[in-house]
mmCIF file of C-alpha atoms in Angstrom:
data_model
loop_
_atom_site.group_PDB
_atom_site.id
_atom_site.type_symbol
_atom_site.label_atom_id
_atom_site.label_comp_id
_atom_site.label_asym_id
_atom_site.label_seq_id
_atom_site.Cartn_x
_atom_site.Cartn_y
_atom_site.Cartn_z
ATOM 1 C CA MET A 282 -68.499 -96.208 -16.243
ATOM 2 C CA LEU A 283 -70.063 -93.468 -14.116
ATOM 3 C CA ARG A 284 -73.683 -92.569 -14.727
ATOM 4 C CA SER A 285 -73.917 -89.226 -16.523
ATOM 5 C CA ASP A 286 -76.456 -87.895 -14.037
ATOM 6 C CA VAL A 287 -74.006 -88.478 -11.190
ATOM 7 C CA THR A 288 -71.166 -86.688 -12.932
ATOM 8 C CA ARG A 289 -73.373 -83.757 -13.822
ATOM 9 C CA GLU A 290 -74.450 -83.485 -10.196
ATOM 10 C CA TRP A 291 -70.865 -83.479 -8.926
ATOM 11 C CA VAL A 292 -69.515 -80.862 -11.318
ATOM 12 C CA LYS A 293 -70.511 -77.428 -10.193
ATOM 13 C CA GLU A 294 -72.645 -75.561 -12.668
ATOM 14 C CA GLY A 295 -70.504 -72.993 -14.463
ATOM 15 C CA VAL A 296 -67.416 -75.166 -14.972
ATOM 16 C CA PRO A 297 -67.490 -75.778 -18.725
ATOM 17 C CA ALA A 298 -66.894 -79.110 -20.395
ATOM 18 C CA LEU A 299 -64.307 -78.357 -23.059
ATOM 19 C CA ARG A 300 -63.365 -80.200 -26.220
ATOM 20 C CA ARG A 301 -59.959 -81.783 -26.616
ATOM 21 C CA SER A 302 -59.668 -80.325 -30.113
ATOM 22 C CA GLU A 303 -60.051 -76.793 -28.756
ATOM 23 C CA LEU A 304 -57.437 -77.375 -26.077
ATOM 24 C CA GLU A 305 -55.121 -79.015 -28.576
ATOM 25 C CA THR A 306 -55.239 -75.890 -30.717
ATOM 26 C CA ALA A 307 -54.798 -73.605 -27.701
ATOM 27 C CA CYS A 308 -51.755 -75.591 -26.521
ATOM 28 C CA GLU A 309 -50.117 -75.795 -29.970
ATOM 29 C CA ASP A 310 -50.780 -79.531 -30.474
ATOM 30 C CA PHE A 311 -49.781 -80.073 -26.843
ATOM 31 C CA SER A 312 -46.184 -79.142 -27.615
ATOM 32 C CA ASN A 313 -46.029 -76.268 -25.140
ATOM 33 C CA ILE A 314 -45.100 -78.236 -22.010
ATOM 34 C CA ILE A 315 -44.140 -75.998 -19.088
ATOM 35 C CA ASP A 316 -43.893 -78.602 -16.321
ATOM 36 C CA SER A 317 -44.185 -82.306 -15.588
ATOM 37 C CA LEU A 318 -45.761 -83.362 -12.310
ATOM 38 C CA SER A 319 -45.968 -86.798 -10.752
ATOM 39 C CA ASN A 320 -49.130 -87.832 -12.539
ATOM 40 C CA CYS A 321 -49.748 -85.215 -15.208
ATOM 41 C CA LYS A 322 -48.190 -82.769 -17.620
ATOM 42 C CA LEU A 323 -48.779 -79.030 -17.494
ATOM 43 C CA TYR A 324 -49.259 -77.104 -20.718
ATOM 44 C CA LYS A 325 -49.540 -73.418 -21.436
ATOM 45 C CA GLY A 326 -52.297 -72.533 -23.842
ATOM 46 C CA THR A 327 -53.683 -69.431 -25.511
ATOM 47 C CA LEU A 328 -57.349 -69.128 -26.417
ATOM 48 C CA SER A 329 -58.386 -67.433 -29.661
ATOM 49 C CA SER A 330 -59.136 -64.279 -27.682
ATOM 50 C CA GLY A 331 -55.518 -64.142 -26.513
ATOM 51 C CA VAL A 332 -56.280 -65.233 -22.971
ATOM 52 C CA GLU A 333 -53.618 -67.569 -21.542
ATOM 53 C CA ILE A 334 -54.572 -70.774 -19.715
ATOM 54 C CA ALA A 335 -52.818 -73.633 -17.919
ATOM 55 C CA VAL A 336 -53.895 -77.159 -18.855
ATOM 56 C CA THR A 337 -53.077 -80.259 -16.815
ATOM 57 C CA SER A 338 -53.398 -83.598 -18.586
ATOM 58 C CA ALA A 339 -53.158 -87.096 -17.140
ATOM 59 C CA ILE A 340 -50.021 -88.796 -18.435
ATOM 60 C CA VAL A 341 -51.845 -91.983 -19.425
ATOM 61 C CA THR A 342 -53.369 -92.562 -22.842
ATOM 62 C CA SER A 343 -55.760 -95.458 -22.286
ATOM 63 C CA ALA A 344 -58.220 -96.691 -19.677
ATOM 64 C CA LYS A 345 -56.038 -99.731 -19.091
ATOM 65 C CA ASP A 346 -52.949 -97.647 -18.354
ATOM 66 C CA TRP A 347 -55.054 -95.289 -16.306
ATOM 67 C CA SER A 348 -55.987 -98.002 -13.853
ATOM 68 C CA VAL A 349 -52.410 -99.189 -13.528
ATOM 69 C CA GLN A 350 -51.071 -95.680 -12.987
ATOM 70 C CA ASP A 351 -53.650 -94.792 -10.410
ATOM 71 C CA GLU A 352 -53.230 -98.056 -8.566
ATOM 72 C CA ALA A 353 -49.506 -97.251 -8.261
ATOM 73 C CA HIS A 354 -50.148 -93.679 -7.151
ATOM 74 C CA PHE A 355 -52.796 -94.361 -4.575
ATOM 75 C CA ARG A 356 -51.867 -97.924 -3.494
ATOM 76 C CA LYS A 357 -55.360 -98.349 -2.275
ATOM 77 C CA LYS A 358 -58.912 -97.938 -3.397
ATOM 78 C CA VAL A 359 -60.033 -94.348 -2.958
ATOM 79 C CA LEU A 360 -63.494 -93.024 -2.297
ATOM 80 C CA CYS A 361 -64.866 -96.548 -1.808
ATOM 81 C CA ARG A 362 -67.997 -95.044 -0.308
ATOM 82 C CA PHE A 363 -68.995 -94.030 -3.837
ATOM 83 C CA SER A 364 -68.598 -97.526 -5.262
ATOM 84 C CA SER A 365 -72.348 -97.967 -5.614
ATOM 85 C CA PHE A 366 -72.301 -95.409 -8.418
ATOM 86 C CA ALA A 367 -70.360 -97.800 -10.658
ATOM 87 C CA SER A 368 -71.691 -100.878 -12.387
ATOM 88 C CA ASP A 369 -69.621 -103.995 -11.806
ATOM 89 C CA ASN A 370 -70.339 -105.097 -15.366
ATOM 90 C CA SER A 371 -69.427 -101.874 -17.076
ATOM 91 C CA CYS A 372 -65.897 -101.096 -15.919
ATOM 92 C CA ASN A 373 -62.778 -102.104 -14.097
ATOM 93 C CA GLN A 374 -63.035 -101.254 -10.365
ATOM 94 C CA TYR A 375 -59.884 -99.173 -10.437
ATOM 95 C CA PHE A 376 -61.027 -97.278 -13.500
ATOM 96 C CA CYS A 377 -64.368 -96.507 -11.876
ATOM 97 C CA SER A 378 -62.674 -95.356 -8.676
ATOM 98 C CA ASN A 379 -60.227 -93.228 -10.661
ATOM 99 C CA ASN A 380 -63.010 -91.694 -12.718
ATOM 100 C CA ILE A 381 -64.835 -90.829 -9.481
ATOM 101 C CA ASN A 382 -61.597 -89.203 -8.301
ATOM 102 C CA PHE A 383 -61.541 -87.080 -11.456
ATOM 103 C CA TRP A 384 -65.051 -85.762 -10.916
ATOM 104 C CA PHE A 385 -64.515 -85.355 -7.185
ATOM 105 C CA GLN A 386 -61.423 -83.241 -7.910
ATOM 106 C CA ILE A 387 -63.383 -81.108 -10.384
ATOM 107 C CA SER A 388 -66.143 -80.622 -7.832
ATOM 108 C CA GLU A 389 -63.734 -79.661 -5.017
ATOM 109 C CA LEU A 390 -61.718 -77.193 -7.106
ATOM 110 C CA SER A 391 -64.811 -75.504 -8.501
ATOM 111 C CA LYS A 392 -65.872 -74.521 -4.972
ATOM 112 C CA VAL A 393 -62.820 -72.412 -4.139
ATOM 113 C CA ASN A 394 -63.393 -69.395 -6.405
ATOM 114 C CA HIS A 395 -60.968 -66.904 -4.842
ATOM 115 C CA LYS A 396 -58.905 -64.190 -6.490
ATOM 116 C CA ASN A 397 -55.707 -65.563 -4.963
ATOM 117 C CA PHE A 398 -56.401 -69.114 -6.130
ATOM 118 C CA MET A 399 -55.539 -70.501 -9.554
ATOM 119 C CA ASN A 400 -59.183 -71.143 -10.276
ATOM 120 C CA LEU A 401 -60.538 -74.037 -12.303
ATOM 121 C CA LEU A 402 -61.992 -72.793 -15.592
ATOM 122 C CA GLY A 403 -63.008 -76.033 -17.266
ATOM 123 C CA HIS A 404 -62.441 -79.740 -17.738
ATOM 124 C CA CYS A 405 -62.193 -82.234 -20.580
ATOM 125 C CA GLU A 406 -63.180 -85.899 -20.478
ATOM 126 C CA GLU A 407 -63.108 -87.908 -23.707
ATOM 127 C CA ASP A 408 -62.662 -91.616 -24.288
ATOM 128 C CA VAL A 409 -61.180 -91.538 -27.814
ATOM 129 C CA PRO A 410 -58.419 -90.642 -27.498
ATOM 130 C CA PHE A 411 -58.414 -91.194 -23.742
ATOM 131 C CA THR A 412 -58.365 -87.717 -22.198
ATOM 132 C CA ARG A 413 -58.644 -86.337 -18.678
ATOM 133 C CA MET A 414 -57.740 -82.657 -18.470
ATOM 134 C CA MET A 415 -58.334 -79.700 -16.192
ATOM 135 C CA VAL A 416 -58.084 -76.080 -17.339
ATOM 136 C CA PHE A 417 -56.911 -73.372 -14.941
ATOM 137 C CA GLU A 418 -56.156 -69.693 -14.926
ATOM 138 C CA TYR A 419 -52.581 -68.968 -15.969
ATOM 139 C CA ALA A 420 -50.214 -66.930 -13.812
ATOM 140 C CA PRO A 421 -47.346 -65.873 -16.102
ATOM 141 C CA SER A 422 -44.641 -64.796 -13.659
ATOM 142 C CA GLY A 423 -43.501 -68.186 -12.403
ATOM 143 C CA THR A 424 -43.566 -69.549 -8.885
ATOM 144 C CA LEU A 425 -42.759 -67.972 -5.534
ATOM 145 C CA PHE A 426 -39.975 -70.553 -5.159
ATOM 146 C CA GLU A 427 -38.309 -69.320 -8.349
ATOM 147 C CA HIS A 428 -38.471 -65.660 -7.277
ATOM 148 C CA LEU A 429 -37.021 -66.420 -3.860
ATOM 149 C CA HIS A 430 -34.292 -68.860 -4.821
ATOM 150 C CA ILE A 431 -33.349 -68.506 -8.509
ATOM 151 C CA LYS A 432 -31.146 -65.541 -9.336
ATOM 152 C CA GLU A 433 -32.490 -65.167 -12.868
ATOM 153 C CA ALA A 434 -36.024 -64.547 -11.587
ATOM 154 C CA GLU A 435 -37.256 -61.071 -10.622
ATOM 155 C CA HIS A 436 -36.215 -60.099 -7.094
ATOM 156 C CA LEU A 437 -39.098 -59.503 -4.711
ATOM 157 C CA ASN A 438 -38.735 -56.520 -2.383
ATOM 158 C CA TRP A 439 -40.191 -56.408 1.109
ATOM 159 C CA THR A 440 -43.468 -54.767 0.050
ATOM 160 C CA ALA A 441 -44.020 -57.369 -2.660
ATOM 161 C CA ARG A 442 -43.341 -60.196 -0.214
ATOM 162 C CA LEU A 443 -45.814 -58.858 2.314
ATOM 163 C CA ARG A 444 -48.466 -58.548 -0.388
ATOM 164 C CA ILE A 445 -47.854 -62.151 -1.468
ATOM 165 C CA ALA A 446 -48.078 -63.368 2.114
ATOM 166 C CA MET A 447 -51.362 -61.548 2.627
ATOM 167 C CA GLY A 448 -52.824 -62.977 -0.588
ATOM 168 C CA LEU A 449 -51.975 -66.451 0.685
ATOM 169 C CA ALA A 450 -53.454 -65.747 4.104
ATOM 170 C CA TYR A 451 -56.743 -64.432 2.711
ATOM 171 C CA CYS A 452 -57.105 -67.302 0.247
ATOM 172 C CA LEU A 453 -56.346 -69.967 2.851
ATOM 173 C CA GLU A 454 -58.745 -68.319 5.281
ATOM 174 C CA HIS A 455 -61.453 -68.551 2.626
ATOM 175 C CA MET A 456 -60.633 -72.174 1.810
ATOM 176 C CA MET A 457 -60.692 -73.251 5.448
ATOM 177 C CA GLN A 458 -64.203 -71.822 5.794
ATOM 178 C CA LEU A 459 -65.566 -74.059 3.019
ATOM 179 C CA ASN A 460 -67.490 -77.146 4.053
ATOM 180 C CA PRO A 461 -65.590 -79.382 3.856
ATOM 181 C CA PRO A 462 -62.329 -77.453 3.506
ATOM 182 C CA PRO A 463 -60.134 -78.656 0.625
ATOM 183 C CA ILE A 464 -56.969 -80.562 1.487
ATOM 184 C CA LEU A 465 -53.862 -78.840 0.089
ATOM 185 C CA ARG A 466 -51.379 -81.659 0.363
ATOM 186 C CA ASN A 467 -48.726 -79.908 -1.717
ATOM 187 C CA LEU A 468 -48.933 -76.370 -0.318
ATOM 188 C CA ASN A 469 -45.436 -74.885 -0.641
ATOM 189 C CA SER A 470 -43.608 -72.098 -2.453
ATOM 190 C CA SER A 471 -43.462 -74.189 -5.651
ATOM 191 C CA SER A 472 -47.258 -74.441 -5.769
ATOM 192 C CA ILE A 473 -47.725 -70.677 -5.464
ATOM 193 C CA TYR A 474 -47.718 -68.850 -8.788
ATOM 194 C CA LEU A 475 -47.419 -65.106 -9.341
ATOM 195 C CA THR A 476 -49.414 -62.915 -11.690
ATOM 196 C CA GLU A 477 -47.966 -60.104 -13.807
ATOM 197 C CA ASP A 478 -48.309 -57.724 -10.856
ATOM 198 C CA ASN A 479 -46.817 -60.315 -8.469
ATOM 199 C CA ALA A 480 -50.027 -61.224 -6.696
ATOM 200 C CA ALA A 481 -50.102 -64.731 -5.246
ATOM 201 C CA LYS A 482 -52.125 -67.564 -6.817
ATOM 202 C CA ILE A 483 -52.301 -70.817 -4.858
ATOM 203 C CA SER A 484 -52.426 -73.762 -7.250
ATOM 204 C CA ASP A 485 -53.668 -77.322 -6.872
ATOM 205 C CA LEU A 486 -52.682 -78.771 -10.241
ATOM 206 C CA GLU A 487 -51.895 -82.353 -9.259
ATOM 207 C CA PHE A 488 -54.507 -84.723 -10.673
ATOM 208 C CA TRP A 489 -55.018 -87.220 -7.901
ATOM 209 C CA ASN A 490 -54.451 -85.697 -4.487
ATOM 210 C CA VAL A 491 -57.843 -86.465 -2.998
ATOM 211 C CA GLU A 492 -57.509 -88.045 0.444
ATOM 212 C CA THR A 493 -60.112 -89.673 2.620
ATOM 213 C CA GLU A 494 -61.130 -88.756 6.133
ATOM 214 C CA ALA A 495 -59.223 -91.815 7.346
ATOM 215 C CA ASP A 496 -55.999 -90.197 6.135
ATOM 216 C CA TRP A 497 -56.557 -87.133 8.284
ATOM 217 C CA GLY A 498 -58.799 -88.247 11.111
ATOM 218 C CA SER A 499 -62.322 -87.075 11.688
ATOM 219 C CA SER A 500 -61.461 -83.640 13.074
ATOM 220 C CA GLU A 501 -61.491 -80.614 10.777
ATOM 221 C CA ILE A 502 -59.009 -79.068 13.227
ATOM 222 C CA THR A 503 -56.421 -81.521 11.955
ATOM 223 C CA LYS A 504 -56.839 -80.325 8.373
ATOM 224 C CA GLU A 505 -56.699 -76.651 9.264
ATOM 225 C CA SER A 506 -53.788 -76.995 11.675
ATOM 226 C CA SER A 507 -51.773 -78.699 8.934
ATOM 227 C CA THR A 508 -52.563 -75.853 6.522
ATOM 228 C CA VAL A 509 -51.639 -73.267 9.155
ATOM 229 C CA TYR A 510 -48.312 -75.037 9.750
ATOM 230 C CA LYS A 511 -47.508 -75.023 6.032
ATOM 231 C CA PHE A 512 -48.379 -71.338 5.824
ATOM 232 C CA GLY A 513 -45.979 -70.642 8.713
ATOM 233 C CA ILE A 514 -43.171 -72.406 6.845
ATOM 234 C CA ILE A 515 -43.899 -70.411 3.678
ATOM 235 C CA LEU A 516 -43.919 -67.156 5.656
ATOM 236 C CA LEU A 517 -40.560 -68.135 7.163
ATOM 237 C CA GLU A 518 -39.234 -68.824 3.660
ATOM 238 C CA ILE A 519 -40.516 -65.447 2.429
ATOM 239 C CA ILE A 520 -38.801 -63.563 5.255
ATOM 240 C CA SER A 521 -35.514 -65.469 5.278
ATOM 241 C CA GLY A 522 -35.152 -66.097 1.559
ATOM 242 C CA ARG A 523 -33.832 -69.559 2.405
ATOM 243 C CA LEU A 524 -34.724 -72.924 0.929
ATOM 244 C CA PRO A 525 -37.245 -75.081 2.798
ATOM 245 C CA TYR A 526 -34.477 -77.663 2.938
ATOM 246 C CA SER A 527 -30.794 -77.597 2.090
ATOM 247 C CA GLU A 528 -27.959 -80.068 2.600
ATOM 248 C CA ASP A 529 -25.985 -77.500 4.564
ATOM 249 C CA ASP A 530 -28.693 -76.249 6.916
ATOM 250 C CA GLY A 531 -31.239 -79.083 6.846
ATOM 251 C CA LEU A 532 -34.884 -78.182 7.381
ATOM 252 C CA LEU A 533 -35.576 -74.457 7.384
ATOM 253 C CA VAL A 534 -37.770 -74.712 10.474
ATOM 254 C CA LEU A 535 -34.881 -76.293 12.421
ATOM 255 C CA TRP A 536 -32.333 -73.784 11.112
ATOM 256 C CA ALA A 537 -34.580 -70.912 12.231
ATOM 257 C CA ARG A 538 -35.204 -72.314 15.707
ATOM 258 C CA SER A 539 -32.415 -70.328 17.392
ATOM 259 C CA TYR A 540 -33.720 -67.094 15.842
ATOM 260 C CA LEU A 541 -37.354 -67.781 16.674
ATOM 261 C CA SER A 542 -36.477 -68.611 20.271
ATOM 262 C CA GLY A 543 -34.571 -65.368 20.722
ATOM 263 C CA LYS A 544 -31.118 -66.943 21.092
ATOM 264 C CA ARG A 545 -29.938 -65.144 17.972
ATOM 265 C CA PRO A 546 -31.000 -61.737 16.595
ATOM 266 C CA ILE A 547 -34.101 -61.860 14.424
ATOM 267 C CA LYS A 548 -32.576 -59.314 12.029
ATOM 268 C CA ASP A 549 -29.893 -61.842 11.127
ATOM 269 C CA MET A 550 -32.598 -64.255 9.959
ATOM 270 C CA VAL A 551 -33.985 -61.788 7.406
ATOM 271 C CA ASP A 552 -33.000 -62.206 3.751
ATOM 272 C CA ALA A 553 -29.777 -60.227 3.299
ATOM 273 C CA THR A 554 -30.818 -59.172 -0.218
ATOM 274 C CA LEU A 555 -33.629 -57.051 1.187
ATOM 275 C CA ASP A 556 -33.315 -53.400 2.069
ATOM 276 C CA PRO A 557 -33.586 -52.739 5.809
ATOM 277 C CA VAL A 558 -37.041 -53.694 7.039
ATOM 278 C CA PRO A 559 -38.825 -52.367 10.142
ATOM 279 C CA ASP A 560 -37.886 -54.337 13.268
ATOM 280 C CA GLU A 561 -41.402 -53.968 14.662
ATOM 281 C CA GLY A 562 -42.970 -55.581 11.612
ATOM 282 C CA ILE A 563 -40.462 -58.427 11.534
ATOM 283 C CA ASN A 564 -40.911 -59.160 15.210
ATOM 284 C CA ALA A 565 -44.695 -59.263 14.837
ATOM 285 C CA LEU A 566 -44.454 -61.613 11.844
ATOM 286 C CA VAL A 567 -42.096 -63.866 13.752
ATOM 287 C CA GLU A 568 -44.750 -64.174 16.459
ATOM 288 C CA VAL A 569 -47.200 -65.263 13.757
ATOM 289 C CA ILE A 570 -44.723 -67.868 12.492
ATOM 290 C CA GLN A 571 -44.145 -69.189 16.004
ATOM 291 C CA SER A 572 -47.880 -69.651 16.555
ATOM 292 C CA CYS A 573 -48.332 -71.353 13.167
ATOM 293 C CA ILE A 574 -45.578 -73.927 13.680
ATOM 294 C CA ASN A 575 -46.452 -74.704 17.297
ATOM 295 C CA GLU A 576 -45.634 -78.365 17.915
ATOM 296 C CA ASP A 577 -49.085 -78.882 19.417
ATOM 297 C CA PRO A 578 -51.579 -78.715 16.504
ATOM 298 C CA ASN A 579 -54.381 -77.825 18.902
ATOM 299 C CA GLU A 580 -52.500 -74.708 20.016
ATOM 300 C CA ARG A 581 -52.124 -73.315 16.496
ATOM 301 C CA PRO A 582 -54.423 -70.454 15.459
ATOM 302 C CA THR A 583 -57.066 -70.747 12.761
ATOM 303 C CA MET A 584 -56.361 -69.263 9.346
ATOM 304 C CA LYS A 585 -58.879 -66.526 10.106
ATOM 305 C CA GLU A 586 -56.942 -65.600 13.228
ATOM 306 C CA VAL A 587 -53.700 -65.649 11.225
ATOM 307 C CA ALA A 588 -55.153 -63.450 8.458
ATOM 308 C CA ASP A 589 -56.647 -60.990 10.962
ATOM 309 C CA ARG A 590 -53.354 -60.713 12.832
ATOM 310 C CA MET A 591 -51.350 -60.209 9.651
ATOM 311 C CA MET A 592 -53.810 -57.582 8.424
ATOM 312 C CA LEU A 593 -53.053 -55.564 11.567
ATOM 313 C CA ILE A 594 -49.323 -55.957 10.954
ATOM 314 C CA THR A 595 -49.190 -55.193 7.227
ATOM 315 C CA ALA A 596 -52.291 -52.998 6.752
ATOM 316 C CA ILE A 597 -52.833 -54.765 3.408
ATOM 317 C CA PRO A 598 -56.568 -55.447 2.836
ATOM 318 C CA PRO A 599 -57.846 -58.273 0.611
ATOM 319 C CA GLU A 600 -58.404 -56.037 -2.408
ATOM 320 C CA GLU A 601 -54.768 -54.865 -2.392
ATOM 321 C CA ALA A 602 -53.491 -58.431 -2.118
ATOM 322 C CA SER A 603 -55.604 -59.523 -5.092
ATOM 323 C CA PRO A 604 -54.291 -59.535 -8.686
ATOM 324 C CA LYS A 605 -55.438 -57.029 -11.245
ATOM 325 C CA LEU A 606 -58.545 -58.024 -13.131
ATOM 326 C CA SER A 607 -57.769 -60.566 -15.822
ATOM 327 C CA PRO A 608 -59.327 -60.457 -19.314
ATOM 328 C CA LEU A 609 -62.851 -61.761 -19.746
ATOM 329 C CA TRP A 610 -61.891 -65.367 -20.338
ATOM 330 C CA TRP A 611 -65.304 -66.602 -19.217
ATOM 331 C CA ALA A 612 -67.041 -65.489 -22.410
ATOM 332 C CA GLU A 613 -64.513 -67.433 -24.481
ATOM 333 C CA LEU A 614 -64.993 -70.532 -22.372
ATOM 334 C CA GLN A 615 -68.765 -70.290 -22.699
ATOM 335 C CA ILE A 616 -68.359 -70.321 -26.486
ATOM 336 C CA ILE A 617 -66.118 -73.390 -26.352
ATOM 337 C CA SER A 618 -68.507 -75.096 -23.942
ATOM 338 C CA SER A 619 -71.529 -74.454 -26.135
ATOM 339 C CA GLU A 620 -69.710 -75.863 -29.159
ATOM 340 C CA ALA A 621 -68.865 -78.998 -27.186
ATOM 341 C CA THR A 622 -72.488 -79.766 -26.371
#
């Protein structure tokens, strides 16, 4: 098992350790399931103050199952460079590696701290019953994917879409300036949640998505260029209102190629459900998309360059792209944290 001093060092000060019993009450005995991901379940919870939270919980219920599940998910030992932190006599090697993953994930998420990110509020680690949970801010208006592609969801007008795009750009710019920048393996419209006032919140709810440098290469350019590409695809999805992939049209980026190259009118690529939008703005955004999805990763702009360019196009500053202030959940979490110690 990991030494307590190591885990305390990894978890950023200010991320409370919460009790399972408190989260169980908040999530109505864990009956309020709102989504199931590949390796965890997502619950909606409400603290005693009325503040809503999102809780992700590993799907396993014992240390033995934990090791089997993680071995299947990762298919290799992860973070082997930290193996010296674990005692060979105290735990299974996979369990130790997986536990390191848990704390590494907590540490990475705690560093983001941006208004357009679904920030980590706390974590829970208990052995009886076996519990690994992360607690996040809750964005109540569903995902960007739902608003763009599901008729029952609220329709987003052009102004709302630009504000969402700018929130994403500012948040990703901030994340890419962290050292090291987090890896957002699942960045897409389904991982972007919207607040009550339709501000964007990028989420990273999957439990085990930590990747090693060997997966990406040694260059930070590789990580950022991948993020820039994904942002370009999301921006294309926001403008066109089309699915990232469909059986009829295939990949969105391939469907849009004739429009982006100028062979077909750009205005015909724009979501038909939108009121007429300024040609000048669309053309400028298309140029941003083209630069983001450049086939040569080294020719793509940085997220700062993307955000600066889009700021000139939309005239939406960071404060306008940010959500309204949420209730003071931190005081509630401090109470829970103090009770847990």
